[in-house]
PDB file of C-alpha atoms in Angstrom:
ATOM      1  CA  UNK A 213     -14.717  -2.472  -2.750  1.00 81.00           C
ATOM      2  CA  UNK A 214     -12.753  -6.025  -3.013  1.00 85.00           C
ATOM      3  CA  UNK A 215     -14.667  -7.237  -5.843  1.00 89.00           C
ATOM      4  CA  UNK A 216     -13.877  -3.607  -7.228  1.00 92.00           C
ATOM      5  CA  UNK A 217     -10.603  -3.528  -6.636  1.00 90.00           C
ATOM      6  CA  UNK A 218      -9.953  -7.521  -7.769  1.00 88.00           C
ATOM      7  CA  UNK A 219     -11.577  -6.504 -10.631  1.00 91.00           C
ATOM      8  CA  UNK A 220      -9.404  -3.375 -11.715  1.00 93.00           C
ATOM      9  CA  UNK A 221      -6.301  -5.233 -10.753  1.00 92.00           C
ATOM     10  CA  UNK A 222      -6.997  -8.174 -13.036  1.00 91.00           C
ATOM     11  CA  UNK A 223      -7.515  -5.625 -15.577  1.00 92.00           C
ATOM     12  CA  UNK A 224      -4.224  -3.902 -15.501  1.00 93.00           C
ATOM     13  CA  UNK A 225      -2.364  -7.389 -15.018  1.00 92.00           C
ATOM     14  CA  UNK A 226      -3.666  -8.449 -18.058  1.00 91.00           C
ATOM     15  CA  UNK A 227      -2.277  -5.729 -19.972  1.00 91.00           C
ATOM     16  CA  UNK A 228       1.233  -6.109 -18.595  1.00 89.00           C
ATOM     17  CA  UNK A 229       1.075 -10.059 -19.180  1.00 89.00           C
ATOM     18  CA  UNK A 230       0.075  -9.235 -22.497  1.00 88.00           C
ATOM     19  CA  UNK A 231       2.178  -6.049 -23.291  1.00 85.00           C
ATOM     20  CA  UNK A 232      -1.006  -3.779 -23.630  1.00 86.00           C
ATOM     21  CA  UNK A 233      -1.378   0.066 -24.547  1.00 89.00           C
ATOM     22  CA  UNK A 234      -0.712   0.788 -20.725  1.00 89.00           C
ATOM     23  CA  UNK A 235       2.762  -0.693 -20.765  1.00 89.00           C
ATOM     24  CA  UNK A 236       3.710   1.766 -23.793  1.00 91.00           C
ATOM     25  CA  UNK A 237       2.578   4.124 -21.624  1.00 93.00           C
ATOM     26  CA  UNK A 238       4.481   3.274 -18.751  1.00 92.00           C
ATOM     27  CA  UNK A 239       7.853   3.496 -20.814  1.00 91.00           C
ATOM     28  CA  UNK A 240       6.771   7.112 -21.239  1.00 92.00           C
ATOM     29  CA  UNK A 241       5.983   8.124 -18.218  1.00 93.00           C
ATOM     30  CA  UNK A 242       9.443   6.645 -16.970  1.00 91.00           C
ATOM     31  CA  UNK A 243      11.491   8.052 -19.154  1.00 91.00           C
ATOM     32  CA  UNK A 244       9.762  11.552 -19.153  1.00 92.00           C
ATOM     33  CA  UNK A 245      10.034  11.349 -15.101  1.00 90.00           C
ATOM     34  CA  UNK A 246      13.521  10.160 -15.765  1.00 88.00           C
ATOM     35  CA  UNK A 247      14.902  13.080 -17.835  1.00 87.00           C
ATOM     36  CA  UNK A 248      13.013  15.838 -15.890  1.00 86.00           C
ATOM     37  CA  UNK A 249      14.525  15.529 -12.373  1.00 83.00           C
ATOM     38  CA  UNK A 250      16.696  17.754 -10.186  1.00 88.00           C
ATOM     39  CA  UNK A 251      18.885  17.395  -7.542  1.00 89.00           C
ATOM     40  CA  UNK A 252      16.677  18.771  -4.731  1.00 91.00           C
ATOM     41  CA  UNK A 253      13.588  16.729  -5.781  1.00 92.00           C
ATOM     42  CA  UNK A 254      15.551  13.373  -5.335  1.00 92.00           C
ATOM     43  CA  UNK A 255      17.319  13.642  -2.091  1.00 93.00           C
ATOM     44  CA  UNK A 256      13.692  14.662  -0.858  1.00 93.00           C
ATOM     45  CA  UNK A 257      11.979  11.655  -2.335  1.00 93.00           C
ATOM     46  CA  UNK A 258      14.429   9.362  -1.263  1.00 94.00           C
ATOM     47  CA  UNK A 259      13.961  10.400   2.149  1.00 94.00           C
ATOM     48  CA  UNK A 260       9.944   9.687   1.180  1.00 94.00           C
ATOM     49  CA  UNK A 261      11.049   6.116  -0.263  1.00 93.00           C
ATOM     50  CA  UNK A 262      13.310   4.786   2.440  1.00 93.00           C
ATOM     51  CA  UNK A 263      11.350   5.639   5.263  1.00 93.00           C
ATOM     52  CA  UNK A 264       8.782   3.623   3.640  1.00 92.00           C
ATOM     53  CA  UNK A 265      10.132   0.534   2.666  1.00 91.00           C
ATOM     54  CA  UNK A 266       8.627  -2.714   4.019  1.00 90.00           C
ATOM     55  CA  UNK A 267      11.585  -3.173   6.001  1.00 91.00           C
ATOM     56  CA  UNK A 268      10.580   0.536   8.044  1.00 93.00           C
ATOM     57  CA  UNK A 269       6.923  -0.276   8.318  1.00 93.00           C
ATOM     58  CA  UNK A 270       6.809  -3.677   8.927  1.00 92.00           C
ATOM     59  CA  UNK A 271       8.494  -3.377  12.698  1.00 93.00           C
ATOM     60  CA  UNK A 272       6.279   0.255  12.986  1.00 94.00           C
ATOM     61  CA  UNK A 273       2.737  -1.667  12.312  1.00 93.00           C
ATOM     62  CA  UNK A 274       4.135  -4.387  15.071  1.00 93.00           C
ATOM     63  CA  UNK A 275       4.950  -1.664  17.598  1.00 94.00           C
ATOM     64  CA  UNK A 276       1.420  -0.404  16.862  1.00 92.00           C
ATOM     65  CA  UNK A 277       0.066  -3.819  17.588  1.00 93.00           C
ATOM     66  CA  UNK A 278       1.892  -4.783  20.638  1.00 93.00           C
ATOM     67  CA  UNK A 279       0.657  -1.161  22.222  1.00 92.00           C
ATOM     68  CA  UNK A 280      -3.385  -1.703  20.783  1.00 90.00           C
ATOM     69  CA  UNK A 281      -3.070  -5.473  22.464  1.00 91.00           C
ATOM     70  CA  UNK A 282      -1.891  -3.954  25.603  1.00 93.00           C
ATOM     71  CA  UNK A 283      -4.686  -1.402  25.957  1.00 89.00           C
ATOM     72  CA  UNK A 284      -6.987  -4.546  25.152  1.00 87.00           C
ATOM     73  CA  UNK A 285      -8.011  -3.425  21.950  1.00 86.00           C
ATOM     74  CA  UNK A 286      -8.045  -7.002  20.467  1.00 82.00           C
ATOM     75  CA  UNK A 287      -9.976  -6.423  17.341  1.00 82.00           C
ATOM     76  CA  UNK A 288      -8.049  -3.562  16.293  1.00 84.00           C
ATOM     77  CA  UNK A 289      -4.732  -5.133  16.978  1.00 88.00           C
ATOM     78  CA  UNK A 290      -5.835  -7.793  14.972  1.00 86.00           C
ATOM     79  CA  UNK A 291      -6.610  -5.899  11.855  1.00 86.00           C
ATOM     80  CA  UNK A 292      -3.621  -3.902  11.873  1.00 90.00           C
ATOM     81  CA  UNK A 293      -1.455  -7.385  11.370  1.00 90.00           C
ATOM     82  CA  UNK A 294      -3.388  -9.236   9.307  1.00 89.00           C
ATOM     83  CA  UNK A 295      -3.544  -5.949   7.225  1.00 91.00           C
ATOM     84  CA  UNK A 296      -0.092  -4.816   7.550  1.00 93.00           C
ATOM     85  CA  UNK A 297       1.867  -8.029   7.535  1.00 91.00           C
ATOM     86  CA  UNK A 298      -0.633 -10.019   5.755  1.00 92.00           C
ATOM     87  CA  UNK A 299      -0.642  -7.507   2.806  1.00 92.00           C
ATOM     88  CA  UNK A 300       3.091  -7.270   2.742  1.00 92.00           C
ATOM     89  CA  UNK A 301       3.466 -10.966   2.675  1.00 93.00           C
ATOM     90  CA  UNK A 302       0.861 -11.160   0.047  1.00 92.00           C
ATOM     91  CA  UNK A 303       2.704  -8.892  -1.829  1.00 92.00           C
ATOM     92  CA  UNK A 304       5.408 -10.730  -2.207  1.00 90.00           C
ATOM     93  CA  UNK A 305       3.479 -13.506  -3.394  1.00 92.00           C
ATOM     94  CA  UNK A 306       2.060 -11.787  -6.421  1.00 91.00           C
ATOM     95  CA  UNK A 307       5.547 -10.377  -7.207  1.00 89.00           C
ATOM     96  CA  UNK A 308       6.670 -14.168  -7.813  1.00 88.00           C
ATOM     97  CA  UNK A 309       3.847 -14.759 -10.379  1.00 87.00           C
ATOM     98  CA  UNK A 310       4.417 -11.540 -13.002  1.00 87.00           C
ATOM     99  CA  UNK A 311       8.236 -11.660 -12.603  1.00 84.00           C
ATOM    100  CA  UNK A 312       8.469  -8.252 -14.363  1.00 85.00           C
ATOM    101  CA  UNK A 313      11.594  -6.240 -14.719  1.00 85.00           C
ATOM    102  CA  UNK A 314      12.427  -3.087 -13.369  1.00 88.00           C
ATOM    103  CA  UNK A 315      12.807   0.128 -15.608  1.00 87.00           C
ATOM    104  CA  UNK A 316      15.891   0.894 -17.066  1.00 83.00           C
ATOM    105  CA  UNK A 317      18.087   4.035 -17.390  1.00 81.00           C
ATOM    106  CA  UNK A 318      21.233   4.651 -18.390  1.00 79.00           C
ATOM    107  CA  UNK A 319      22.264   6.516 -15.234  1.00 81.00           C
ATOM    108  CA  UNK A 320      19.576   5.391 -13.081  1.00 79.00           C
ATOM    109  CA  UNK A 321      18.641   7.091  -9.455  1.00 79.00           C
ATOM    110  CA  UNK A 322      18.132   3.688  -7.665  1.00 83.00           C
ATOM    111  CA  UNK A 323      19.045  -0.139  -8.747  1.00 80.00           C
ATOM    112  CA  UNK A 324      16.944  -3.114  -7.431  1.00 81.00           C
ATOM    113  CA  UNK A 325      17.281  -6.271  -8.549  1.00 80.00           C
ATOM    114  CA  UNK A 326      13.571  -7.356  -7.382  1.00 84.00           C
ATOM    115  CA  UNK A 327      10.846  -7.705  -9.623  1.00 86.00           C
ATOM    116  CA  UNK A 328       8.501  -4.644 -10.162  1.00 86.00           C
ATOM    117  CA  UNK A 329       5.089  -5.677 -10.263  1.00 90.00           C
ATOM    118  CA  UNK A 330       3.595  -4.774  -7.932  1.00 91.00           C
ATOM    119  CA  UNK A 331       5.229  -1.897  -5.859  1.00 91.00           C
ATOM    120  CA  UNK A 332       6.100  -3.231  -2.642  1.00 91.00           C
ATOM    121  CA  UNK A 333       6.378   0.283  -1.065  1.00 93.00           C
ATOM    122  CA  UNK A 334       2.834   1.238  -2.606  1.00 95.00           C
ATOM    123  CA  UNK A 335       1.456  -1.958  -0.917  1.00 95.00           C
ATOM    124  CA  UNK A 336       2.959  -1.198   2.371  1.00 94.00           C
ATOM    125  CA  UNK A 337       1.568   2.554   2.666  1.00 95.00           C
ATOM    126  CA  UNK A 338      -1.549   1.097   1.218  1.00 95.00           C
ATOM    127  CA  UNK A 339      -1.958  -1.241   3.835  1.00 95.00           C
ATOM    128  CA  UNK A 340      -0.303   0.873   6.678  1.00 95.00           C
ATOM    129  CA  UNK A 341      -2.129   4.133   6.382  1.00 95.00           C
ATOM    130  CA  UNK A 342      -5.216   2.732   5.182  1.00 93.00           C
ATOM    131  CA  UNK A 343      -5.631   0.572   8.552  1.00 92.00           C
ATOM    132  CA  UNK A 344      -4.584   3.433  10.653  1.00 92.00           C
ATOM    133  CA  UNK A 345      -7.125   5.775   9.067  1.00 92.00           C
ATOM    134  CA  UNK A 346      -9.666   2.825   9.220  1.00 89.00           C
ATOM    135  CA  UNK A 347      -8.913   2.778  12.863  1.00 88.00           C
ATOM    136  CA  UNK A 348      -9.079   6.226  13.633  1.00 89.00           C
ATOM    137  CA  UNK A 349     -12.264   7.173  11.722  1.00 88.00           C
ATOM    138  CA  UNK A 350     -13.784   3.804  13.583  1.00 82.00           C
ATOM    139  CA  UNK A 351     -13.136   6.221  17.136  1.00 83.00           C
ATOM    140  CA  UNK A 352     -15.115   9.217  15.576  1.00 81.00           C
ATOM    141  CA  UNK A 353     -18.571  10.094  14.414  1.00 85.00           C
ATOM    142  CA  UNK A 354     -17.844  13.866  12.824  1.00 83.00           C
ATOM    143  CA  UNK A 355     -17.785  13.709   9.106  1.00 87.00           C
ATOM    144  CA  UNK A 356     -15.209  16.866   9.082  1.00 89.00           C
ATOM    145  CA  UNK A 357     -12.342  14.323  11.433  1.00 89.00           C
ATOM    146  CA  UNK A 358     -13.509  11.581   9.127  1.00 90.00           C
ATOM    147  CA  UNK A 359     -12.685  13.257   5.631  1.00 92.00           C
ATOM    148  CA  UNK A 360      -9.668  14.230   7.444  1.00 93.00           C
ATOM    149  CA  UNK A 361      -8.178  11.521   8.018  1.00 92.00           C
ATOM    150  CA  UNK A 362      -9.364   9.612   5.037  1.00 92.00           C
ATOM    151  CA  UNK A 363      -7.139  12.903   2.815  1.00 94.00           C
ATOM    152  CA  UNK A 364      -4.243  12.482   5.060  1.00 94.00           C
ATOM    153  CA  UNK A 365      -3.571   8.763   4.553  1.00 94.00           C
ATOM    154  CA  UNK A 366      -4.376   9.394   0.893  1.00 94.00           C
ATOM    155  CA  UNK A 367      -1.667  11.927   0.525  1.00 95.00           C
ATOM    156  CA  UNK A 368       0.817   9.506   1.813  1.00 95.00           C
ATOM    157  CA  UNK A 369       0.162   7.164  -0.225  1.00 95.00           C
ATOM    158  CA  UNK A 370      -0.041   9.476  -3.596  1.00 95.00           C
ATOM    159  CA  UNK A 371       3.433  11.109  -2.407  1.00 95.00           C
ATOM    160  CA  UNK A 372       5.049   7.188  -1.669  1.00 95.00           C
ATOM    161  CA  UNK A 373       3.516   6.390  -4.992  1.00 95.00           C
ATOM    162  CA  UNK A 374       5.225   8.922  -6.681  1.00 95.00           C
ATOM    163  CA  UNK A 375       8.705   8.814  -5.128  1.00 94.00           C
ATOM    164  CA  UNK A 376       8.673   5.516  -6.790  1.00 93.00           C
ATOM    165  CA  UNK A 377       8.024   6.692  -9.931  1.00 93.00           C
ATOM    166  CA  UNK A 378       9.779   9.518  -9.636  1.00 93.00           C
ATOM    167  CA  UNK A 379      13.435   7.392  -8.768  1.00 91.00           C
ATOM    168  CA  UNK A 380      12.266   4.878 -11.530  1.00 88.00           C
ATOM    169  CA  UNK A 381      12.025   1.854  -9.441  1.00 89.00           C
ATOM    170  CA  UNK A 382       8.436   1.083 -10.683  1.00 91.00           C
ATOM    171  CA  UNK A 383       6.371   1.853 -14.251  1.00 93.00           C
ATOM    172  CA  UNK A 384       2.454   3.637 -13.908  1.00 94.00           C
ATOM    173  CA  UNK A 385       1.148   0.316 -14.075  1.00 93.00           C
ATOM    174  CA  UNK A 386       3.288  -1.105 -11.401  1.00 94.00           C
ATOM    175  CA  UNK A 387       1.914   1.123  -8.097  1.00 94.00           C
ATOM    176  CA  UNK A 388      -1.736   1.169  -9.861  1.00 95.00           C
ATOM    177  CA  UNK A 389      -1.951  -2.523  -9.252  1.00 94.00           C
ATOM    178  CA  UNK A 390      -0.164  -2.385  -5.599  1.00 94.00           C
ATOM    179  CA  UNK A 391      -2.907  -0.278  -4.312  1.00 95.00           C
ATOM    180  CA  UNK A 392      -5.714  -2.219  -5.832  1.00 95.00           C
ATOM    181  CA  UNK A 393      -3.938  -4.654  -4.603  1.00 94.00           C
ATOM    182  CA  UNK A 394      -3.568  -3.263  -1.445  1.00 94.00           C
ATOM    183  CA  UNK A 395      -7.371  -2.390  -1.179  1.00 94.00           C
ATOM    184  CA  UNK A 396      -8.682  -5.169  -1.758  1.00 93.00           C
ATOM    185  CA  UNK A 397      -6.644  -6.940   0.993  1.00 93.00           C
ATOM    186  CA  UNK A 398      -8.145  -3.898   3.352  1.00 92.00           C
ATOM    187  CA  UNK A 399     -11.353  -4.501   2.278  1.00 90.00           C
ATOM    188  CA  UNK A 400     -11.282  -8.431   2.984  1.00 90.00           C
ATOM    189  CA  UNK A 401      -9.261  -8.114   6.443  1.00 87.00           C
ATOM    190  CA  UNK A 402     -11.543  -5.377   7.613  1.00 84.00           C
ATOM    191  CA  UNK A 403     -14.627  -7.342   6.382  1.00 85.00           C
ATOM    192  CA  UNK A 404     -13.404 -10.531   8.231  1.00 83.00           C
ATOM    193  CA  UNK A 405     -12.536  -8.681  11.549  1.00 79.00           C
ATOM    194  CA  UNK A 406     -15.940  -6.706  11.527  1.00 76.00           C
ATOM    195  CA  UNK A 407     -17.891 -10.485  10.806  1.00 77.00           C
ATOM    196  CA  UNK A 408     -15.978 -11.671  13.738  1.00 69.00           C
ATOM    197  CA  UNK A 409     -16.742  -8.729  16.069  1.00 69.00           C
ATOM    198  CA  UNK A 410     -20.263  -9.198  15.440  1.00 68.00           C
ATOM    199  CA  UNK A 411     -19.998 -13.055  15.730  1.00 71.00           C
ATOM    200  CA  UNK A 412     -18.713 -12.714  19.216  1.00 68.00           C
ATOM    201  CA  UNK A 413     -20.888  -9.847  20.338  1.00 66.00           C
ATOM    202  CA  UNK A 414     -23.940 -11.978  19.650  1.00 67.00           C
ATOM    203  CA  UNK A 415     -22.836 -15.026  21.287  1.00 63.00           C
ATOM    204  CA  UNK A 416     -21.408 -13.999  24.186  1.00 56.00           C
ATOM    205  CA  UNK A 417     -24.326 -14.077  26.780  1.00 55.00           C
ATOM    206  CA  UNK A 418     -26.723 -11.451  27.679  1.00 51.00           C
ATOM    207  CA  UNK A 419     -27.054  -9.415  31.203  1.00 42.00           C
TER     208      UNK A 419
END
């Protein structure tokens, strides 16, 4: 899934860097998204947006943390904040590398002055509900709780995904990348934690 992911999200960088088909594409999509809202729609999705922004879920997945420490739960505290933070901080990272512009409206819904690429928000939600989901199918062993679960923080992430799109703070291309991005930091945090859990399980010493 990282190499995947790394792979797919070199791809689509490549293309913006170079001003590929999928950038035409995005100007489409914005502008289409742009012309065809209502009222109703954007007051809900900018509910959706704020209560997602780094800002929100960046003190949430430390709450989460300090309570999974306190029940002992070492590993899984762990891998929420080297997934959470660590992929939010990451984020931020990349951002400074593509410097890419916002879209642009006449009467836009939202202004940011931060670069676009990738979606901050998409990263965050990535990296948010995919460790909690991790966590939670981790705890179970029916495939019905498991699928469950894995739809759920899907969902969020689709509906976060589009809210930003929707308000035309990021192109198509721009959440794409964050949640490649954002898997592929899953993927190497949960690989990491898992190595280590089975590291210390075999050395520590046997009854």
């Amino acid at each position: 899934m990282l190499v995947i992911a790394g792979l797919l999200f070199g791809l689509i960088a490549e293309n913006v860097m170079r001003a590929g088909a999928l950038t035409v594409l995005d100007i489409h999509i914005a502008q289409w998204l742009h012309a065809h809202g209502s009222p109703g729609l954007t007051q809900c999705l900018l509910i959706v947006t704020h209560l997602h922004d780094p800002l929100v879920i960046s003190p949430v997945a430390a709450l989460i943390t300090v309570i999974l420490f306190w029940k002992k739960r070492w590993c899984a505290g762990l891998a929420v904040i080297f997934a959470v933070q660590g992929g939010m901080l990451l984020n931020l990272l990349v951002k400074q590398q593509f410097h890419r512009a916002r879209p642009s409206f006449e009467n836009p819904l939202v202004t940011l002055t931060t670069y676009s690429f990738p979606s901050g928000h998409v990263v965050a939600s990535t990296v948010f509900y995919g460790a909690l989901a991790a966590l939670l199918i981790s705890r179970t062993r029916s495939p019905g709780r498991t699928f469950y679960f894995f739809m759920m923080a899907l969902a969020m992430i689709v509906l976060v995904a589009f809210s930003r799109l929707y308000l035309g703070a990021h192109y198509l291309s721009d959440v794409l990348a964050a949640f490649l991005e954002a898997v592929a930091w899953l993927a190497l945090c949960f690989t990491v934690i898992q190595s280590y859990r089975v590291i210390t399980k075999n050395a520590s010493p046997q009854s």
